[in-house]
C-alpha positions as YAML, in Angstrom:
chain: A
units: angstrom
residues:
- id: 1
  name: MET
  ca: [26.01, -20.17, 3.76]
- id: 2
  name: GLY
  ca: [26.00, -18.77, 0.21]
- id: 3
  name: THR
  ca: [26.22, -15.32, -1.02]
- id: 4
  name: SER
  ca: [23.42, -13.49, -2.92]
- id: 5
  name: ALA
  ca: [23.62, -11.58, -6.12]
- id: 6
  name: ARG
  ca: [20.77, -9.46, -4.64]
- id: 7
  name: PRO
  ca: [21.72, -8.88, -0.86]
- id: 8
  name: ALA
  ca: [18.95, -6.31, -0.18]
- id: 9
  name: ARG
  ca: [16.51, -9.20, -0.69]
- id: 10
  name: ASP
  ca: [18.11, -11.13, 2.26]
- id: 11
  name: GLY
  ca: [16.64, -8.89, 4.89]
- id: 12
  name: TRP
  ca: [13.60, -9.38, 7.05]
- id: 13
  name: LEU
  ca: [11.10, -9.25, 4.19]
- id: 14
  name: LEU
  ca: [11.91, -12.28, 2.30]
- id: 15
  name: PRO
  ca: [11.61, -14.85, 5.19]
- id: 16
  name: THR
  ca: [8.32, -13.11, 6.04]
- id: 17
  name: LEU
  ca: [7.07, -13.45, 2.41]
- id: 18
  name: GLU
  ca: [8.37, -17.09, 2.06]
- id: 19
  name: GLY
  ca: [6.12, -17.85, 4.98]
- id: 20
  name: LEU
  ca: [3.05, -16.14, 3.55]
- id: 21
  name: LEU
  ca: [3.20, -17.21, -0.05]
- id: 22
  name: SER
  ca: [3.02, -20.38, -1.97]
- id: 23
  name: PRO
  ca: [6.26, -21.75, -3.43]
- id: 24
  name: GLU
  ca: [5.17, -20.69, -6.91]
- id: 25
  name: GLN
  ca: [4.29, -17.19, -5.76]
- id: 26
  name: PHE
  ca: [7.54, -16.67, -3.81]
- id: 27
  name: ALA
  ca: [9.56, -17.96, -6.85]
- id: 28
  name: GLN
  ca: [7.75, -15.53, -9.25]
- id: 29
  name: LEU
  ca: [8.33, -12.59, -6.77]
- id: 30
  name: ARG
  ca: [12.07, -13.43, -6.45]
- id: 31
  name: SER
  ca: [12.36, -13.32, -10.26]
- id: 32
  name: THR
  ca: [10.97, -9.67, -10.32]
- id: 33
  name: PRO
  ca: [13.39, -6.97, -11.22]
- id: 34
  name: GLU
  ca: [14.90, -5.31, -8.21]
- id: 35
  name: ALA
  ca: [13.06, -1.90, -8.29]
- id: 36
  name: SER
  ca: [9.72, -3.62, -8.87]
- id: 37
  name: PHE
  ca: [10.54, -6.28, -6.28]
- id: 38
  name: TRP
  ca: [10.12, -3.94, -3.34]
- id: 39
  name: GLU
  ca: [6.89, -2.58, -4.54]
- id: 40
  name: ALA
  ca: [5.43, -6.12, -5.26]
- id: 41
  name: ALA
  ca: [6.69, -7.41, -2.04]
- id: 42
  name: VAL
  ca: [5.38, -4.66, 0.18]
- id: 43
  name: ARG
  ca: [1.94, -4.83, -1.64]
- id: 44
  name: ARG
  ca: [2.03, -8.57, -1.23]
- id: 45
  name: VAL
  ca: [2.84, -8.45, 2.55]
- id: 46
  name: MET
  ca: [0.27, -5.71, 3.13]
- id: 47
  name: LYS
  ca: [-2.44, -7.78, 1.27]
- id: 48
  name: GLU
  ca: [-1.62, -11.03, 3.22]
- id: 49
  name: MET
  ca: [-1.91, -8.99, 6.65]
- id: 50
  name: LEU
  ca: [-5.03, -7.16, 5.69]
- id: 51
  name: GLU
  ca: [-6.76, -10.34, 4.50]
- id: 52
  name: ARG
  ca: [-5.82, -12.12, 7.62]
- id: 53
  name: GLU
  ca: [-7.62, -9.25, 9.51]
- id: 54
  name: GLY
  ca: [-10.73, -9.72, 7.35]
- id: 55
  name: PHE
  ca: [-10.36, -7.06, 4.81]
- id: 56
  name: THR
  ca: [-10.81, -7.71, 1.17]
- id: 57
  name: VAL
  ca: [-7.85, -6.22, -0.76]
- id: 58
  name: PHE
  ca: [-7.71, -4.88, -4.27]
- id: 59
  name: GLU
  ca: [-4.31, -3.97, -5.67]
- id: 60
  name: ALA
  ca: [-3.19, -1.67, -8.42]
- id: 61
  name: ALA
  ca: [0.30, -1.26, -9.78]
- id: 62
  name: ASP
  ca: [-0.16, 2.48, -10.98]
- id: 63
  name: GLY
  ca: [-2.36, 5.40, -10.36]
- id: 64
  name: VAL
  ca: [-4.60, 5.07, -13.42]
- id: 65
  name: GLN
  ca: [-5.16, 1.39, -12.47]
- id: 66
  name: ALA
  ca: [-5.95, 2.52, -8.94]
- id: 67
  name: LEU
  ca: [-8.65, 4.84, -10.16]
- id: 68
  name: ASP
  ca: [-10.15, 2.10, -12.30]
- id: 69
  name: GLU
  ca: [-10.14, -0.44, -9.44]
- id: 70
  name: ILE
  ca: [-11.70, 2.14, -7.07]
- id: 71
  name: ASP
  ca: [-14.47, 2.73, -9.51]
- id: 72
  name: ARG
  ca: [-14.94, -1.08, -10.10]
- id: 73
  name: ALA
  ca: [-14.57, -2.18, -6.50]
- id: 74
  name: GLY
  ca: [-16.10, 0.81, -4.55]
- id: 75
  name: PRO
  ca: [-13.91, 0.23, -1.41]
- id: 76
  name: ASP
  ca: [-14.69, 1.55, 2.06]
- id: 77
  name: ILE
  ca: [-11.02, 2.90, 2.34]
- id: 78
  name: VAL
  ca: [-7.98, 3.34, 0.20]
- id: 79
  name: VAL
  ca: [-4.26, 3.04, 1.11]
- id: 80
  name: LEU
  ca: [-2.35, 5.11, -1.57]
- id: 81
  name: ASP
  ca: [1.30, 5.32, -2.38]
- id: 82
  name: LEU
  ca: [2.49, 8.55, -3.56]
- id: 83
  name: ASP
  ca: [5.19, 7.22, -5.70]
- id: 84
  name: LEU
  ca: [3.03, 5.55, -8.30]
- id: 85
  name: PRO
  ca: [3.82, 5.31, -12.10]
- id: 86
  name: ARG
  ca: [1.48, 6.95, -14.76]
- id: 87
  name: LEU
  ca: [-0.31, 8.90, -12.31]
- id: 88
  name: ASP
  ca: [1.23, 9.72, -9.01]
- id: 89
  name: GLY
  ca: [-0.69, 9.50, -5.60]
- id: 90
  name: TYR
  ca: [-1.14, 13.31, -5.55]
- id: 91
  name: GLY
  ca: [-3.08, 12.92, -8.72]
- id: 92
  name: VAL
  ca: [-5.22, 10.04, -7.67]
- id: 93
  name: LEU
  ca: [-5.96, 11.94, -4.45]
- id: 94
  name: ARG
  ca: [-7.07, 15.04, -6.37]
- id: 95
  name: HIS
  ca: [-9.03, 12.99, -8.78]
- id: 96
  name: LEU
  ca: [-10.75, 11.07, -5.81]
- id: 97
  name: ARG
  ca: [-11.64, 14.43, -4.03]
- id: 98
  name: SER
  ca: [-13.05, 16.05, -7.16]
- id: 99
  name: ARG
  ca: [-15.75, 13.40, -7.56]
- id: 100
  name: PRO
  ca: [-19.00, 13.24, -5.34]
- id: 101
  name: ALA
  ca: [-18.84, 9.32, -5.27]
- id: 102
  name: THR
  ca: [-15.36, 9.47, -3.73]
- id: 103
  name: ALA
  ca: [-15.12, 12.88, -2.15]
- id: 104
  name: ASP
  ca: [-15.45, 11.47, 1.50]
- id: 105
  name: LEU
  ca: [-13.62, 8.14, 0.82]
- id: 106
  name: PRO
  ca: [-11.06, 7.68, 3.58]
- id: 107
  name: VAL
  ca: [-7.49, 7.66, 2.18]
- id: 108
  name: ILE
  ca: [-4.31, 6.70, 3.93]
- id: 109
  name: VAL
  ca: [-1.29, 8.03, 2.08]
- id: 110
  name: LEU
  ca: [2.09, 6.02, 2.29]
- id: 111
  name: THR
  ca: [5.26, 7.78, 1.09]
- id: 112
  name: ALA
  ca: [8.94, 7.47, 1.43]
- id: 113
  name: LYS
  ca: [8.93, 11.33, 1.54]
- id: 114
  name: GLY
  ca: [8.99, 12.13, 5.21]
- id: 115
  name: ASP
  ca: [9.48, 15.93, 4.88]
- id: 116
  name: GLU
  ca: [6.95, 18.28, 6.41]
- id: 117
  name: ASP
  ca: [6.04, 19.68, 2.84]
- id: 118
  name: SER
  ca: [4.87, 16.30, 1.63]
- id: 119
  name: GLU
  ca: [2.84, 15.63, 4.67]
- id: 120
  name: VAL
  ca: [1.29, 18.99, 4.60]
- id: 121
  name: ARG
  ca: [0.48, 18.77, 0.90]
- id: 122
  name: VAL
  ca: [-1.33, 15.35, 1.20]
- id: 123
  name: PHE
  ca: [-3.44, 16.65, 3.97]
- id: 124
  name: GLU
  ca: [-4.24, 19.80, 1.80]
- id: 125
  name: TYR
  ca: [-5.32, 17.46, -0.97]
- id: 126
  name: GLY
  ca: [-7.75, 15.70, 1.43]
- id: 127
  name: ALA
  ca: [-5.87, 12.71, 2.82]
- id: 128
  name: SER
  ca: [-7.37, 11.12, 5.84]
- id: 129
  name: ASP
  ca: [-3.93, 9.90, 7.30]
- id: 130
  name: PHE
  ca: [-0.31, 9.77, 6.54]
- id: 131
  name: LEU
  ca: [2.32, 7.09, 7.13]
- id: 132
  name: THR
  ca: [6.05, 7.48, 6.17]
- id: 133
  name: LYS
  ca: [7.92, 4.35, 4.88]
- id: 134
  name: PRO
  ca: [9.15, 2.20, 6.30]
- id: 135
  name: PHE
  ca: [6.11, 1.63, 8.36]
- id: 136
  name: ARG
  ca: [4.89, -0.95, 10.87]
- id: 137
  name: LEU
  ca: [2.05, -3.08, 9.37]
- id: 138
  name: ARG
  ca: [0.45, -3.01, 12.75]
- id: 139
  name: ALA
  ca: [0.36, 0.62, 12.69]
- id: 140
  name: LEU
  ca: [-1.31, 0.57, 9.24]
- id: 141
  name: SER
  ca: [-3.85, -1.85, 10.59]
- id: 142
  name: ALA
  ca: [-4.62, 0.28, 13.59]
- id: 143
  name: ARG
  ca: [-5.17, 3.37, 11.30]
- id: 144
  name: LEU
  ca: [-7.49, 1.42, 8.86]
- id: 145
  name: HIS
  ca: [-9.62, 0.14, 11.76]
- id: 146
  name: ALA
  ca: [-9.76, 3.57, 13.37]
- id: 147
  name: LEU
  ca: [-11.00, 5.29, 10.23]
- id: 148
  name: LEU
  ca: [-13.31, 2.58, 9.50]
- id: 149
  name: GLY
  ca: [-14.71, 2.48, 13.08]
- id: 150
  name: ARG
  ca: [-13.92, -1.19, 13.57]
- id: 151
  name: PRO
  ca: [-12.39, -2.78, 16.52]
- id: 152
  name: ARG
  ca: [-9.16, -4.72, 15.78]
- id: 153
  name: SER
  ca: [-9.12, -8.61, 15.66]
- id: 154
  name: GLU
  ca: [-6.40, -9.88, 17.88]
...
């Protein structure tokens, strides 16, 4: 058994990703800088899980790209991280709620900020639901299905 220069990557997530991704995708993800690695890895796992459940998933790496992607794709629901570069999740949420076309779009907010103020603030800005990281993928899936009024596929 060897040692790793990046021990944080040897947790539960890498074996999960290795099983989900092609060898080329996995190698590309492993070469990502540490801070971006986890963001990309979590997005990738969420995308794979949601696609297996029949969802079509569009990704964005920052808040500005998220708004562009929402305008382009017209999703039924949004999973929004608060900690986004360029425009944070609060800004994205405010923008979505200010426009008639997206004012009622269901939004599940994800954040590492588990404090009461953050939770209250996202609901004041119009979030439909709130999950604190780390979260269970099945819990996210259940919330998505509940907000969309769809039964879960087992």
